[in-house]
Short mmCIF file of C-alpha atoms in Angstrom, two decimals:
data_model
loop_
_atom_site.label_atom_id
_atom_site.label_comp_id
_atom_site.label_asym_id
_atom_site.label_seq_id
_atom_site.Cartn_x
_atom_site.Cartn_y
_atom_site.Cartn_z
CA UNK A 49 -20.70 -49.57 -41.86
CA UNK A 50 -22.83 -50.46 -44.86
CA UNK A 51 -23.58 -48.00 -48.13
CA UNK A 52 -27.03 -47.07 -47.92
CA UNK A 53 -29.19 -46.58 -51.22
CA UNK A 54 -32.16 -43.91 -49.29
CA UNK A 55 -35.32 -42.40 -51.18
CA UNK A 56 -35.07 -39.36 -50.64
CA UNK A 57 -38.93 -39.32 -51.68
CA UNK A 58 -40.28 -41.48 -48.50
CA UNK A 59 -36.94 -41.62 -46.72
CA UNK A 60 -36.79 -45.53 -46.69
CA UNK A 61 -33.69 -47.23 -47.42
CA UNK A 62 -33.67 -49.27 -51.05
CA UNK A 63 -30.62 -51.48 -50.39
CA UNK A 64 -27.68 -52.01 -48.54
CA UNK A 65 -24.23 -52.55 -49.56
CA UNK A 66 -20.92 -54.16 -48.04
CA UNK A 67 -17.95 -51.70 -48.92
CA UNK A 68 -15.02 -53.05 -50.06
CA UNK A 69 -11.66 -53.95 -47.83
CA UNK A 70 -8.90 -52.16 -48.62
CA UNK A 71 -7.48 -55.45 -49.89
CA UNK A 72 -10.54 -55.93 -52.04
CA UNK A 73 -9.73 -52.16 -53.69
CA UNK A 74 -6.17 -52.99 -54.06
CA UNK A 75 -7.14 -56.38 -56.23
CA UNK A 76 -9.61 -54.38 -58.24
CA UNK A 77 -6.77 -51.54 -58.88
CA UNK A 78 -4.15 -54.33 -60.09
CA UNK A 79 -7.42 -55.95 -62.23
CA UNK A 80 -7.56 -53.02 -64.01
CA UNK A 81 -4.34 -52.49 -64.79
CA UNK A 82 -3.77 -55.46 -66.19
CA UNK A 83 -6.63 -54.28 -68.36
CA UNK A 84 -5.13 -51.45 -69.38
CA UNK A 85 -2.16 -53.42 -70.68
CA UNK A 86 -3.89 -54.52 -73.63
CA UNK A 87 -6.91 -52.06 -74.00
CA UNK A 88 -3.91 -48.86 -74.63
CA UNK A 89 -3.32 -50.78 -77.64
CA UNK A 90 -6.68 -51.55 -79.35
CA UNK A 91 -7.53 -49.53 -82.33
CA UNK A 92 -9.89 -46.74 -82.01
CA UNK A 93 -12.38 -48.43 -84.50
CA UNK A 94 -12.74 -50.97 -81.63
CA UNK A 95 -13.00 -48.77 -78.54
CA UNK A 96 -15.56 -46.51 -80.98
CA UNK A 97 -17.55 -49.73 -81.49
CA UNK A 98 -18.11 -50.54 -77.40
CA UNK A 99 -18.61 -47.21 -76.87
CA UNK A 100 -21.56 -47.02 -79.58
CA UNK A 101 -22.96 -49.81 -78.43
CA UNK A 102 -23.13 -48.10 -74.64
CA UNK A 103 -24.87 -45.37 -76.17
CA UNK A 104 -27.42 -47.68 -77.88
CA UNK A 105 -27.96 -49.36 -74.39
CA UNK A 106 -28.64 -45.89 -73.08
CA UNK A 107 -31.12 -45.30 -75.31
CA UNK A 108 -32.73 -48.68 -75.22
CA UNK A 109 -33.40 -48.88 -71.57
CA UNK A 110 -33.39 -45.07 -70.53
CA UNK A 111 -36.78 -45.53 -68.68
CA UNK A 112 -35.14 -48.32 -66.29
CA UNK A 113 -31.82 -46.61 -65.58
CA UNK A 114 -33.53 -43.29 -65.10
CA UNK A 115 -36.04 -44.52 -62.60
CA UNK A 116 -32.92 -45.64 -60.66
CA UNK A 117 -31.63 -42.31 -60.71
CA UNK A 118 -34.79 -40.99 -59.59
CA UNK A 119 -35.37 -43.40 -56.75
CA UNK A 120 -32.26 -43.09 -55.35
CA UNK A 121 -31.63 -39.42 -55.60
CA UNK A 122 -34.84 -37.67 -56.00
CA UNK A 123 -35.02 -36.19 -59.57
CA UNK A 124 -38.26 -35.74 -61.52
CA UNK A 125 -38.38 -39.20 -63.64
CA UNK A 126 -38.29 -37.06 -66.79
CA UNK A 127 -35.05 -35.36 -66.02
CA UNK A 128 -33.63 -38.51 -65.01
CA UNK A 129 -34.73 -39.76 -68.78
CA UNK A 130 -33.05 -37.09 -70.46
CA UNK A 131 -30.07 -37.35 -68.06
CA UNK A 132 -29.85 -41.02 -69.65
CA UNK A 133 -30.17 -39.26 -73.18
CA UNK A 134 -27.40 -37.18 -72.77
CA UNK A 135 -24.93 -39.54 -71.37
CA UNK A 136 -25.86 -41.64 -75.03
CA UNK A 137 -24.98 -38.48 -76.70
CA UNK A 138 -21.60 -38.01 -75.30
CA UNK A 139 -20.61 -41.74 -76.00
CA UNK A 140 -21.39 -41.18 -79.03
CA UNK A 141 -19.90 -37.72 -79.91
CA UNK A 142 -16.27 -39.08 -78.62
CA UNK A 143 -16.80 -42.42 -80.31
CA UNK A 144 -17.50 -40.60 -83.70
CA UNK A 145 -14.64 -37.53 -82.57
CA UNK A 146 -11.99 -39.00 -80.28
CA UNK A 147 -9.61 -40.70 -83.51
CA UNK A 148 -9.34 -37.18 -84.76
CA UNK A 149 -9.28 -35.25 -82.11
CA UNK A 150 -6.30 -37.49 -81.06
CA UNK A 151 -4.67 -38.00 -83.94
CA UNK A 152 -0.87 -37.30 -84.19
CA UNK A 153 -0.39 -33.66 -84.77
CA UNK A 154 2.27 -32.47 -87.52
CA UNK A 155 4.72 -29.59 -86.47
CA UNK A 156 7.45 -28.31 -88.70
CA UNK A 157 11.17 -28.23 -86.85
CA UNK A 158 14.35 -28.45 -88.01
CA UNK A 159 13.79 -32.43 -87.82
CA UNK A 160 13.00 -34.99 -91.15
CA UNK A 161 9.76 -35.23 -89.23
CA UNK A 162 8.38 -33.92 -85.89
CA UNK A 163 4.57 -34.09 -84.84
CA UNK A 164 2.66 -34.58 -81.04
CA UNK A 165 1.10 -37.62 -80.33
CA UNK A 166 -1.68 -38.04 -77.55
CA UNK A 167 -0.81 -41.72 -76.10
CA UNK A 168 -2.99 -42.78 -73.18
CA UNK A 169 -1.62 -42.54 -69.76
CA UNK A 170 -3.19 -45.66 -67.63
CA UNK A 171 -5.46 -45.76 -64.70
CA UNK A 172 -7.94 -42.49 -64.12
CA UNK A 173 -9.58 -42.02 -60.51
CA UNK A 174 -13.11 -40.49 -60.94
CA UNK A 175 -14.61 -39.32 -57.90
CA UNK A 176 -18.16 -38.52 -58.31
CA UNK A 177 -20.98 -36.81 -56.97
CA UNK A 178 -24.90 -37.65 -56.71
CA UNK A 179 -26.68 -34.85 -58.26
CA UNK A 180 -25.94 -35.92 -61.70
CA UNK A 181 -25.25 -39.62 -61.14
CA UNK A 182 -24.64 -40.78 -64.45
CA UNK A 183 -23.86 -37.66 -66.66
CA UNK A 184 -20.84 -36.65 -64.64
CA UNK A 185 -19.68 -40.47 -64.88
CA UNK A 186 -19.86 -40.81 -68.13
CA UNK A 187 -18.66 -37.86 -69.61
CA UNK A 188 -15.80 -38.41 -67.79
CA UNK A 189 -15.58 -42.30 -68.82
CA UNK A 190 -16.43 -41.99 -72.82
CA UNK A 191 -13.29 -39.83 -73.71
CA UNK A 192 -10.72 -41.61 -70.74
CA UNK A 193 -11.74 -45.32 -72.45
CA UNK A 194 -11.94 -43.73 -76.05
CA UNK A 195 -8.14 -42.28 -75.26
CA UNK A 196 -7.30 -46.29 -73.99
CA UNK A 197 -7.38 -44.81 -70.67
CA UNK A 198 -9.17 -47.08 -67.85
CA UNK A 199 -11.48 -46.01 -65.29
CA UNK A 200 -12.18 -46.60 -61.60
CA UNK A 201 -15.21 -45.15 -60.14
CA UNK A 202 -15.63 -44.04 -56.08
CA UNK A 203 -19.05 -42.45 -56.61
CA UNK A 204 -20.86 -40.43 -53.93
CA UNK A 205 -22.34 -43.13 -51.32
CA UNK A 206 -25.94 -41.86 -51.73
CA UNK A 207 -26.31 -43.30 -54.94
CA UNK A 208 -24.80 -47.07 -55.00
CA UNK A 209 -26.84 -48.42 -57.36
CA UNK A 210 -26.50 -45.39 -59.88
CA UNK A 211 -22.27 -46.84 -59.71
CA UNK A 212 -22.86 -50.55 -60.25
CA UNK A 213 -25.60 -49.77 -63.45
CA UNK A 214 -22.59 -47.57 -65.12
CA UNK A 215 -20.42 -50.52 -64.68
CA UNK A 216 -22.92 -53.13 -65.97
CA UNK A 217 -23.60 -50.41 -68.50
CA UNK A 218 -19.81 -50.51 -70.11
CA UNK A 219 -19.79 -54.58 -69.63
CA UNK A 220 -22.93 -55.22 -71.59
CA UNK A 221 -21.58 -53.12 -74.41
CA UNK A 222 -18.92 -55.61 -74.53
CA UNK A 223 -15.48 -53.36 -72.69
CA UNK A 224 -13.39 -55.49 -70.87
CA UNK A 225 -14.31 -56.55 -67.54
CA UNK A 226 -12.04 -54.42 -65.73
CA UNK A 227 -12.36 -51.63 -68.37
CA UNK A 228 -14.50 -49.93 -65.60
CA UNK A 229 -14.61 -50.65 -62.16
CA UNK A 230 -17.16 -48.91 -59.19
CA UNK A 231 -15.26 -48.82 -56.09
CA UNK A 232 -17.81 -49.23 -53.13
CA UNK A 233 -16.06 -47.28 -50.37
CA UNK A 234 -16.03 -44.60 -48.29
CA UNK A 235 -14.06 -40.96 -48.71
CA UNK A 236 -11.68 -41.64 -45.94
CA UNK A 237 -10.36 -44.48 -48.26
CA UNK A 238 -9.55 -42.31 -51.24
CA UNK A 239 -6.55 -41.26 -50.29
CA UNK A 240 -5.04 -44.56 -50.27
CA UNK A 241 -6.47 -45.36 -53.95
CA UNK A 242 -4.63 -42.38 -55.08
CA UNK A 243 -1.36 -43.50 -53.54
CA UNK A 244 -1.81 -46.58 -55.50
CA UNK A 245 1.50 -46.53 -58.32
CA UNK A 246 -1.11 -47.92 -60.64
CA UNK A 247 -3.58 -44.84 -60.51
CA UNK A 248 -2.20 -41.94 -62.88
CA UNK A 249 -4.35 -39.19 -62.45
CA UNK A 250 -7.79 -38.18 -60.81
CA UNK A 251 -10.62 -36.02 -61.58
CA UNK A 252 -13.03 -35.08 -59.15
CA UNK A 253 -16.48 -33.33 -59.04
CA UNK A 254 -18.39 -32.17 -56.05
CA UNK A 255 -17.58 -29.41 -52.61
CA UNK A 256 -14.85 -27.20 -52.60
CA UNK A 257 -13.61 -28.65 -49.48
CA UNK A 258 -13.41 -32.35 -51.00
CA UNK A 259 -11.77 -31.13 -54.05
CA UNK A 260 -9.27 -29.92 -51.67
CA UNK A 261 -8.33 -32.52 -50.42
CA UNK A 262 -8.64 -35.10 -53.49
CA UNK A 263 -6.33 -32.26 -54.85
CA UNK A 264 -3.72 -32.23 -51.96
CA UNK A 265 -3.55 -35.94 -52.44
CA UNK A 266 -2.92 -36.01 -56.06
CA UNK A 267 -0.43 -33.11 -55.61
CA UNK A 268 1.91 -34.86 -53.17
CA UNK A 269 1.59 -37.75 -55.44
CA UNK A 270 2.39 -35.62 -58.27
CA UNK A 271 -0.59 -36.96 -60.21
CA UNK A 272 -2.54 -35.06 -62.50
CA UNK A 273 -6.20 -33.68 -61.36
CA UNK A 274 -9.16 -32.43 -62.70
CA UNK A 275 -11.67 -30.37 -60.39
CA UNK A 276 -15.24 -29.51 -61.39
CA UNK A 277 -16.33 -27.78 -58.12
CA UNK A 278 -19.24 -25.60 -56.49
CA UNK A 279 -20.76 -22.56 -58.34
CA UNK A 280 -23.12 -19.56 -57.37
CA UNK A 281 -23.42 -18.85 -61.15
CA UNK A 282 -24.66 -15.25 -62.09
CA UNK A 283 -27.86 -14.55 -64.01
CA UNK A 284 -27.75 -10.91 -65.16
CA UNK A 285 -30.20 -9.38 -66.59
CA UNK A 286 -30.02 -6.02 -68.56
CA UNK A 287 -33.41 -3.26 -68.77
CA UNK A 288 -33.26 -4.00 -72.69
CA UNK A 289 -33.99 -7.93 -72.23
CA UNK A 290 -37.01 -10.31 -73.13
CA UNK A 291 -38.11 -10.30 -69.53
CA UNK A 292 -40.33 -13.14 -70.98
CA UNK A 293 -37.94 -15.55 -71.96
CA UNK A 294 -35.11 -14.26 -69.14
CA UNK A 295 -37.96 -15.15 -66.28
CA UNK A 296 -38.73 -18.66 -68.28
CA UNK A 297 -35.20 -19.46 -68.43
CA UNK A 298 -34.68 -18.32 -65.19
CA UNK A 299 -37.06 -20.93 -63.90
CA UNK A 300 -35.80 -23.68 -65.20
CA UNK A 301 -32.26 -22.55 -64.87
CA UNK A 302 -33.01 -22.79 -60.77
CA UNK A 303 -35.22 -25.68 -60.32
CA UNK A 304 -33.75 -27.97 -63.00
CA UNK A 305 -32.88 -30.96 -60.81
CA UNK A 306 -34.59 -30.03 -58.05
CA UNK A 307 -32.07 -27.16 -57.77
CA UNK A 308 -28.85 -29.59 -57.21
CA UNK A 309 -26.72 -28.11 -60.10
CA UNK A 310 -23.43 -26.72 -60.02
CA UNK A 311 -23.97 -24.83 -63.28
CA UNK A 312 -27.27 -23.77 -62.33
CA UNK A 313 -28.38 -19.81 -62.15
CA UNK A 314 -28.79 -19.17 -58.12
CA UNK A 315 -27.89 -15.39 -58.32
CA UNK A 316 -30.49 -13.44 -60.11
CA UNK A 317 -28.86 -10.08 -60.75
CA UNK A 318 -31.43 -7.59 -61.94
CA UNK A 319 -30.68 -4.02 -63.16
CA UNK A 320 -33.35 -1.47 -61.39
CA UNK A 321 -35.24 -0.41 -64.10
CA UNK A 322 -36.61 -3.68 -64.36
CA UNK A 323 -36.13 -5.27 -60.91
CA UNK A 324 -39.79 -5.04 -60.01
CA UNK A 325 -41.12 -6.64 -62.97
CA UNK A 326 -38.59 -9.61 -63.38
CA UNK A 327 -39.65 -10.39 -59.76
CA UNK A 328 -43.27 -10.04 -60.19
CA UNK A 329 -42.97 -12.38 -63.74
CA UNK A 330 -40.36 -14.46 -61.05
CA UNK A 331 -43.35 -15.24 -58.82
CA UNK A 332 -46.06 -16.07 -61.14
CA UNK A 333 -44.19 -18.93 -62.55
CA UNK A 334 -42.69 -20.06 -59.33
CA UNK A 335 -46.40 -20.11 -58.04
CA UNK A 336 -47.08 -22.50 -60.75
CA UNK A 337 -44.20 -24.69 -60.24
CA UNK A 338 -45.55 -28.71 -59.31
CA UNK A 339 -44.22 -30.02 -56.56
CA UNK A 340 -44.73 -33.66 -55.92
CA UNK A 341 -43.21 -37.64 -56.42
CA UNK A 342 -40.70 -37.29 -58.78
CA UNK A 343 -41.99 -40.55 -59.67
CA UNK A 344 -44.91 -38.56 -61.89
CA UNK A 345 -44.07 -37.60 -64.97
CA UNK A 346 -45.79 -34.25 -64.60
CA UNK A 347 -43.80 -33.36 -61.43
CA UNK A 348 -41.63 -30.36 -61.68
CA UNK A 349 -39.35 -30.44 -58.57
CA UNK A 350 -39.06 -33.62 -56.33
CA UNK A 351 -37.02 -33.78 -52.75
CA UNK A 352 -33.73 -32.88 -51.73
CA UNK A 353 -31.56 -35.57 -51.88
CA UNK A 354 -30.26 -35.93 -48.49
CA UNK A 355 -31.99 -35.03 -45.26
CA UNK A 356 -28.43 -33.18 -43.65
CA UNK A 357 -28.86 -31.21 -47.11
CA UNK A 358 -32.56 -30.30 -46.81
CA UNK A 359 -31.50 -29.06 -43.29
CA UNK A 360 -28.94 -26.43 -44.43
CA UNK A 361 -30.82 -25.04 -47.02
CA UNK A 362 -33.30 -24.21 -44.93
CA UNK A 363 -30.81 -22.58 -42.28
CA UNK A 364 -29.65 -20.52 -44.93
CA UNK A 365 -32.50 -19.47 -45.96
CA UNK A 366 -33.58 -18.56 -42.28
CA UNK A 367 -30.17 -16.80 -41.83
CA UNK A 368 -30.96 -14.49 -44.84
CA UNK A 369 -34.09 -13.71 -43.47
CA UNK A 370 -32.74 -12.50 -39.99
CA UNK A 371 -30.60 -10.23 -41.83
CA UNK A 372 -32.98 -9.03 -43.94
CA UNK A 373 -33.78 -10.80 -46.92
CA UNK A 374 -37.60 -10.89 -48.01
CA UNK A 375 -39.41 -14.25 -48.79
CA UNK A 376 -41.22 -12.86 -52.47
CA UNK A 377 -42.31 -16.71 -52.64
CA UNK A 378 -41.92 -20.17 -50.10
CA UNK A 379 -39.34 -20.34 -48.03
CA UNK A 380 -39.59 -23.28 -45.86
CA UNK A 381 -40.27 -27.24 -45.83
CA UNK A 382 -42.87 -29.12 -46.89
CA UNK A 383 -44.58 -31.47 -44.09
CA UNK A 384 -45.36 -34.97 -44.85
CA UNK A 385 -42.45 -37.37 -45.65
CA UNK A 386 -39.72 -36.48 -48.05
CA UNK A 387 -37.07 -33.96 -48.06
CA UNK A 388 -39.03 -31.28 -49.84
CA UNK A 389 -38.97 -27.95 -49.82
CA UNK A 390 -40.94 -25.29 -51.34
CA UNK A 391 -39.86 -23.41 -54.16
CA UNK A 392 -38.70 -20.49 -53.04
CA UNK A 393 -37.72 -16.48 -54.18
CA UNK A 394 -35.90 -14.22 -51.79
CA UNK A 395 -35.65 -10.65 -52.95
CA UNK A 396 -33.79 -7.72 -51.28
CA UNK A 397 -30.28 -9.97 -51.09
CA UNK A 398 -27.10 -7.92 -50.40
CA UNK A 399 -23.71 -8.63 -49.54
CA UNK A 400 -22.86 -10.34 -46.16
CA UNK A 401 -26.47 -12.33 -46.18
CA UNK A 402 -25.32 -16.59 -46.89
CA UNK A 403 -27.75 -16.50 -50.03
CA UNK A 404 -25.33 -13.72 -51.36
CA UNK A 405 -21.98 -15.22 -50.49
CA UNK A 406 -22.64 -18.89 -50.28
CA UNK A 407 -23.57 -21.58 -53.06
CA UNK A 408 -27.55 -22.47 -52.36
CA UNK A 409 -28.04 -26.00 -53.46
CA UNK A 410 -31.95 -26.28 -53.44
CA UNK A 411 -35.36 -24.20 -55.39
CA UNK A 412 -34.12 -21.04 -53.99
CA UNK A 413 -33.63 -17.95 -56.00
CA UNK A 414 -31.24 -15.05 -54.54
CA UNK A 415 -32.65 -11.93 -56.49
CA UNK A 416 -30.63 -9.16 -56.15
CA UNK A 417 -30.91 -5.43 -57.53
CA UNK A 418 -28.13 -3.74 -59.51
CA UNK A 419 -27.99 0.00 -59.71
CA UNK A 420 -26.68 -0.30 -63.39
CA UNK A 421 -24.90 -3.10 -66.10
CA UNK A 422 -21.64 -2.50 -64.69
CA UNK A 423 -22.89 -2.70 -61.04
CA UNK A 424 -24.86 -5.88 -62.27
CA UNK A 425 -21.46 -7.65 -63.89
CA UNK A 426 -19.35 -6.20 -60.13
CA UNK A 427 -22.31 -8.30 -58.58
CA UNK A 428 -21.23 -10.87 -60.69
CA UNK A 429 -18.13 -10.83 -59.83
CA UNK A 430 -18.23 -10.76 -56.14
CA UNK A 431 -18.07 -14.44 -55.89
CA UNK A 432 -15.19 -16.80 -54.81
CA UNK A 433 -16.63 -18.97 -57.34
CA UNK A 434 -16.35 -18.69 -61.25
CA UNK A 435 -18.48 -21.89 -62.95
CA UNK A 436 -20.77 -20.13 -65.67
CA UNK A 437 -22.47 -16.93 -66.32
CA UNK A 438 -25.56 -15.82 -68.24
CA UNK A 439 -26.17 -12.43 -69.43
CA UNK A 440 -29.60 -11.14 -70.79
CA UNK A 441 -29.54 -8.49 -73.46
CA UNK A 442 -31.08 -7.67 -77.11
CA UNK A 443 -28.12 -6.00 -77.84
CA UNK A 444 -25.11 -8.57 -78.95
CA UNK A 445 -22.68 -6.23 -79.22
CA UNK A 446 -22.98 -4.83 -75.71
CA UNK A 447 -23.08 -8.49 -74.14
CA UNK A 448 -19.61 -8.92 -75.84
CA UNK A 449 -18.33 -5.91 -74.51
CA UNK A 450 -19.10 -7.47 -71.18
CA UNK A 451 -18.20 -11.58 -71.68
CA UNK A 452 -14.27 -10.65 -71.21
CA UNK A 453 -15.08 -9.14 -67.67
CA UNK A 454 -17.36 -11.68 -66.62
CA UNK A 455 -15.04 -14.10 -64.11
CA UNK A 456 -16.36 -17.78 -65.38
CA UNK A 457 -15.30 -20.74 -67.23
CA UNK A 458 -18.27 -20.09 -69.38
CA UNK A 459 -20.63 -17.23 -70.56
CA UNK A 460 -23.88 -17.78 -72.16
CA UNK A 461 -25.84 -14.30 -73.89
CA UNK A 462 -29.86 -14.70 -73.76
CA UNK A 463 -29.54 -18.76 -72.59
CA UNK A 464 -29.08 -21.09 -69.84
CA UNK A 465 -25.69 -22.75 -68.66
CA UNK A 466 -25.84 -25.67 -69.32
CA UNK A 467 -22.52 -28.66 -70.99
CA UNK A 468 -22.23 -30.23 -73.88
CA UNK A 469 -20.14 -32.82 -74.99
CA UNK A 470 -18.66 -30.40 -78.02
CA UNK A 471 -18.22 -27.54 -75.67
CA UNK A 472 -15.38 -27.50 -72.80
CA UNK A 473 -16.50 -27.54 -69.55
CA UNK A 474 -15.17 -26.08 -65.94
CA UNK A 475 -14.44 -23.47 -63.57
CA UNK A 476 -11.94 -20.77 -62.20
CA UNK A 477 -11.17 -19.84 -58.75
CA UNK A 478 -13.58 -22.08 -56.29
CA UNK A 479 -15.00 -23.73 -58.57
CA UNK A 480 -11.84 -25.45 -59.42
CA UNK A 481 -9.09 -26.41 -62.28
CA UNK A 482 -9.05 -28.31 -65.77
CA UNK A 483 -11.71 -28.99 -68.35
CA UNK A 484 -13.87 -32.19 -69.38
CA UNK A 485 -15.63 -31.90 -72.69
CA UNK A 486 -14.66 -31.46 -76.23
CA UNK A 487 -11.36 -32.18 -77.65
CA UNK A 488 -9.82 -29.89 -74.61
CA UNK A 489 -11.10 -32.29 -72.02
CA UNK A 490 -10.13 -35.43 -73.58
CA UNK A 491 -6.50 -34.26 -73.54
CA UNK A 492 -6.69 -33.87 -70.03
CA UNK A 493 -5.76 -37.36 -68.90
CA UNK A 494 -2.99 -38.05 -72.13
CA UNK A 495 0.64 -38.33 -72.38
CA UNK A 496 1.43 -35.04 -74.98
CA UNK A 497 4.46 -36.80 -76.41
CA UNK A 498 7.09 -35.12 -78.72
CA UNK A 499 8.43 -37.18 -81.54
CA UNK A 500 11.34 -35.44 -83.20
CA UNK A 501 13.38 -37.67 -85.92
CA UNK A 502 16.05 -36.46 -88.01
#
């Protein structure tokens, strides 16, 4: 069975691909650790110097590599630009950070000397998914290659061509060959790749239930694992905030690629006092929300990227309805061609309803009313899930009262979740195990060696 590149604009498939045998994956593996044979030992003035380079690239030619991005997964052209942008900035944030962040680490023992040193640890598995199709790749590749770790790629299959630009990416900045390799397969060969002796770790983003099971592989391997999973991220919002700039953020924060974001804002926790009015400020700007080819540069939200996935939106959606959800704004697909759907408010959300309890990945906003602030943060809280958290409020010290209580990897006071390469990024409960970003995610995937000499 081939690996279809689809529009999800016009539904028409782009290109085909061949996957690779497992005999094919197993020659690539053994490539690339040969690689890593002699890349573990160049000097981080080198690696700092390809990886600059990549960033430059990224820069250079962001129009072309973001219009893939669009065309094969549906994001406005000018948030697959900036995508492109931010993958430059992370190369070059580890290329100008990793040979400190790394550097050997002084302790005093008992011992003549006695520090930690960070030593790479080999092969690293990424398993990636489409909605970001190059910022999840590389901010996992630029610190793994800037630590002399290699990479092997098995990116969603939706977005093929999205996997062989990152690796042409990494070549033309002059890595190795098998520095980086894109694995074309399927998930039911993943498991054997992380079987492979040659693969050291793995780190994953996408559904809880394939983080389960990239998780249960890497555990009976005993291989380390990263897991950036699902979110239904909180956006609470206190009766002394800028409604203003809470309902602009709030836009953004839920149709930002086309609403595909882990990170993004999907529950809209409102105190009562102002309930009414965030939802009436909610629905003007939703109203003026442009819907269209994502393609146009003045297009705010383009298709889902899958038809299956444009299909159980809207059945969760419905399902809220029936039990009693209100449509404020939209609330079904668009006809014509595409996987579109209308940007969409439902208001009157309470526990038991899907848009409550499970992640919505699409323009829908769950708005739901909270009889005070520490009703709002229970809300919150009444998630399996535990990604990122935003909390509206003029007064500081209150919101910092509240941050400790708030169950997420991340909390962010009168702003929108979003990562950055200085900033470590990743979950709790559901939403999975480990960080990527700053110097904490770079030390993810090292060997934390004790030298101790008398």
């Amino acid at each position: 069975m081939s690996i279809q590149s689809i529009n999800p604009a016009v539904n028409e498939v782009e290109k085909n691909y061949t996957p690779h045998t497992d005999s094919e994956v197993k020659e690539i593996i053994e490539a690339v650790q040969n690689e890593w044979l002699s890349w573990k030992n160049t000097d981080f003035n080198i690696r700092a110097e390809k990886l600059l380079k990549a960033s430059q690239i990224l820069i250079s030619e962001k129009e072309y590599y973001g219009k893939i991005i669009t065309i094969e997964m549906g994001k406005p052209i000018k948030q697959a630009i900036a995508e492109v942008e931010k993958c430059a900035w992370v190369c070059k944030y580890y290329a100008e950070n990793a040979g400190e962040v790394l550097s050997k680490e002084i302790i005093g023992t008992d011992a003549t000397e006695s520090y930690v040193r960070f030593d790479p640890i080999g092969i690293v598995l990424a398993v990636m998914p489409w909605n970001f199709p190059f910022w999840q790749v590389f901010r996992f590749a630029a610190p793994a290659l800037m630590a002399g770790n290699v990479g092997i790629l098995k990116h969603a299959s939706n977005v093929p061509q999205c996997a062989l630009a990152i690796e042409e990416i990494f070549e033309k900045a002059g890595f190795p060959n098998n520095c980086f390799r894109t694995l074309l397969i399927e998930s039911n060969q993943v498991e054997e790749v992380i079987n492979n002796k040659f693969v050291k770790a793995v780190t994953l983003t996408g559904s809880e239930y394939a983080g389960k099971m990239v998780a249960k592989a890497a555990g009976f391997n005993l291989k380390k694992s990263v897991m950036e999973l699902g979110g239904s991220d909180p956006f609470i919002v206190f009766s002394d905030a800028d409604l203003d700039s809470a309902v602009q953020t709030a836009v953004t924060a839920r149709i930002l690629n086309n609403g595909q974001s882990c990170i993004a804002a999907k529950r809209f926790i409102i105190v009562e006092d102002v309930y009414d009015k965030f939802v009436e400020l909610f629905v003007t700007k939703f109203k003026q929300i442009k819907v269209g080819s994502p393609l146009n540069t003045d297009t705010d939200l383009g298709p889902i990227a899958r038809k299956d996935l444009l299909e159980e939106l809207n059945m969760q959606v419905n399902k809220s309805v029936e039990a009693g959800a209100k449509i404020a704004f939209g609330g079904k697909k668009l006809d014509g061609v595409g996987n579109y759907y209308e940007p969409t408010i439902l208001i009157d959300v309470v526990k038991g309803m899907p848009a409550y309890t499970e992640e919505i990945f699409g323009p829908v906003a769950t708005v739901i009313k909270a009889k005070s602030e520490e009703h709002a943060i229970e809300i919150a809280n009444d998630t399996e899930f535990g990604l990122g958290a935003s909390l509206w409020t003029k007064d500081i010290s209150k919101a910092e009262k509240y941050i400790p209580q708030i169950n997420a990897g991340s909390v962010f006071i009168n702003g929108m979740v979003k990562s950055d390469p200085r900033l470590p990024f990743g979950g709790i409960n559901m939403s999975g195990y480990g960080r990527e970003l700053s110097n904490y995610g770079i030390k993810e995937f090292v060997n934390i060696k004790t030298v101790w000499i008398k």
